[in-house]
mmCIF file of C-alpha atoms in Angstrom:
data_model
loop_
_atom_site.group_PDB
_atom_site.id
_atom_site.type_symbol
_atom_site.label_atom_id
_atom_site.label_comp_id
_atom_site.label_asym_id
_atom_site.label_seq_id
_atom_site.Cartn_x
_atom_site.Cartn_y
_atom_site.Cartn_z
ATOM 1 C CA ASN A 1 -43.081 38.514 166.073
ATOM 2 C CA SER A 2 -43.474 34.777 166.481
ATOM 3 C CA PHE A 3 -47.214 35.300 166.542
ATOM 4 C CA HIS A 4 -47.085 36.975 163.115
ATOM 5 C CA THR A 5 -45.035 34.142 161.615
ATOM 6 C CA LEU A 6 -47.655 31.703 162.892
ATOM 7 C CA PHE A 7 -50.362 33.698 161.108
ATOM 8 C CA ILE A 8 -48.361 33.659 157.863
ATOM 9 C CA LYS A 9 -47.728 29.925 158.054
ATOM 10 C CA ASN A 10 -51.394 29.100 158.767
ATOM 11 C CA ASP A 11 -52.979 31.534 156.298
ATOM 12 C CA ALA A 12 -55.134 29.475 153.918
ATOM 13 C CA LYS A 13 -54.797 32.162 151.216
ATOM 14 C CA MET A 14 -51.033 31.650 151.196
ATOM 15 C CA TYR A 15 -51.319 27.937 150.366
ATOM 16 C CA TYR A 16 -50.702 26.639 146.841
ATOM 17 C CA PRO A 17 -52.604 23.326 146.527
ATOM 18 C CA GLU A 18 -51.228 22.321 143.106
ATOM 19 C CA LEU A 19 -47.756 21.955 144.589
ATOM 20 C CA ASP A 20 -48.950 21.302 148.172
ATOM 21 C CA PHE A 21 -46.896 24.292 149.349
ATOM 22 C CA GLN A 22 -47.596 26.789 152.124
ATOM 23 C CA ALA A 23 -45.930 30.041 153.131
ATOM 24 C CA ASN A 24 -43.026 29.631 155.500
ATOM 25 C CA ALA A 25 -41.679 32.572 157.509
ATOM 26 C CA ARG A 26 -38.012 31.908 158.258
ATOM 27 C CA ALA A 27 -37.293 35.160 160.089
ATOM 28 C CA SER A 28 -38.991 36.617 163.148
ATOM 29 C CA ASN A 29 -38.631 40.216 161.914
ATOM 30 C CA LEU A 30 -40.426 39.469 158.633
ATOM 31 C CA CYS A 31 -43.526 41.539 159.367
ATOM 32 C CA GLN A 32 -41.555 44.726 160.051
ATOM 33 C CA GLU A 33 -39.689 44.281 156.772
ATOM 34 C CA LEU A 34 -42.669 43.518 154.502
ATOM 35 C CA GLY A 35 -43.850 47.127 154.314
ATOM 36 C CA GLN A 36 -40.455 48.229 153.024
ATOM 37 C CA VAL A 37 -40.216 45.768 150.109
ATOM 38 C CA SER A 38 -40.279 47.134 146.555
ATOM 39 C CA TYR A 39 -38.981 44.119 144.627
ATOM 40 C CA ILE A 40 -38.700 40.462 145.593
ATOM 41 C CA PHE A 41 -36.166 38.253 143.853
ATOM 42 C CA SER A 42 -35.827 34.601 144.732
ATOM 43 C CA ASP A 43 -32.783 32.467 144.220
ATOM 44 C CA LYS A 44 -31.525 29.112 145.362
ATOM 45 C CA THR A 45 -28.055 27.746 145.812
ATOM 46 C CA GLY A 46 -28.283 25.121 143.105
ATOM 47 C CA THR A 47 -26.634 22.493 145.295
ATOM 48 C CA LEU A 48 -29.186 19.819 144.409
ATOM 49 C CA THR A 49 -30.414 21.348 141.166
ATOM 50 C CA GLN A 50 -28.936 22.499 137.884
ATOM 51 C CA ASN A 51 -28.034 25.904 139.363
ATOM 52 C CA VAL A 52 -30.647 27.595 137.161
ATOM 53 C CA MET A 53 -33.119 30.289 138.158
ATOM 54 C CA ASP A 54 -36.178 30.652 135.925
ATOM 55 C CA LEU A 55 -38.562 33.586 136.056
ATOM 56 C CA LYS A 56 -42.021 32.047 136.455
ATOM 57 C CA ARG A 57 -44.328 34.802 137.650
ATOM 58 C CA ILE A 58 -44.158 38.529 138.285
ATOM 59 C CA TRP A 59 -46.602 40.688 140.177
ATOM 60 C CA VAL A 60 -46.689 44.343 139.175
ATOM 61 C CA GLY A 61 -49.171 46.701 140.756
ATOM 62 C CA LYS A 62 -52.171 44.479 141.361
ATOM 63 C CA GLN A 63 -51.690 42.305 138.298
ATOM 64 C CA THR A 64 -49.930 38.952 137.992
ATOM 65 C CA PHE A 65 -48.089 37.888 134.847
ATOM 66 C CA GLY A 66 -46.895 34.367 134.133
ATOM 67 C CA HIS A 67 -47.975 30.916 135.195
ATOM 68 C CA LEU A 68 -46.468 28.265 137.425
ATOM 69 C CA VAL A 69 -45.781 25.453 134.996
ATOM 70 C CA LYS A 70 -43.172 22.710 134.998
ATOM 71 C CA GLU A 71 -41.653 23.848 131.697
ATOM 72 C CA ARG A 72 -38.664 26.142 131.979
ATOM 73 C CA GLY A 73 -38.945 29.821 131.251
ATOM 74 C CA PHE A 74 -41.478 32.615 131.646
ATOM 75 C CA HIS A 75 -44.950 31.924 130.263
ATOM 76 C CA GLY A 76 -46.504 35.370 130.590
ATOM 77 C CA ARG A 77 -44.978 37.280 127.705
ATOM 78 C CA ALA A 78 -48.284 37.733 125.849
ATOM 79 C CA ASP A 79 -49.953 39.161 128.971
ATOM 80 C CA VAL A 80 -47.041 41.563 129.576
ATOM 81 C CA LEU A 81 -47.122 42.801 125.973
ATOM 82 C CA LYS A 82 -50.897 43.255 126.130
ATOM 83 C CA ALA A 83 -50.678 45.241 129.393
ATOM 84 C CA ARG A 84 -47.949 47.468 127.952
ATOM 85 C CA SER A 85 -49.869 48.098 124.720
ATOM 86 C CA GLU A 86 -53.008 49.005 126.682
ATOM 87 C CA GLY A 87 -51.029 51.380 128.909
ATOM 88 C CA VAL A 88 -51.823 49.385 132.054
ATOM 89 C CA ILE A 89 -49.166 49.745 134.797
ATOM 90 C CA THR A 90 -46.610 50.763 132.182
ATOM 91 C CA ARG A 91 -44.303 52.718 134.497
ATOM 92 C CA GLU A 92 -44.163 50.010 137.185
ATOM 93 C CA LEU A 93 -43.669 47.287 134.594
ATOM 94 C CA ASP A 94 -40.846 49.225 132.924
ATOM 95 C CA TYR A 95 -39.131 49.703 136.305
ATOM 96 C CA LEU A 96 -39.284 45.974 136.986
ATOM 97 C CA LEU A 97 -38.060 44.970 133.531
ATOM 98 C CA GLU A 98 -35.199 47.464 133.761
ATOM 99 C CA THR A 99 -34.208 46.047 137.142
ATOM 100 C CA LEU A 100 -34.288 42.483 135.800
ATOM 101 C CA ALA A 101 -32.128 43.513 132.831
ATOM 102 C CA VAL A 102 -29.369 44.800 135.097
#
């Protein structure tokens, strides 16, 4: 398990150079759990921040919507509407949006 976390941490494809940020596995059982994940939601405690969680990017199917920008809010609405109007990944996108609405 520790070997897998080392791979995750050192994977060049999991590095985001714009923010100088790399993947960090904080649990040794992460690899066994990854295959069982349907939705990933991220939150933070807000201790040092304004206690606000902004949706920045969603990944549905094999398509990413949204952009990592410093401005608050989700900046992928036009792409989501276009994908829905073209019938691309409609069912998966509807499931995600319904889950977020709850």
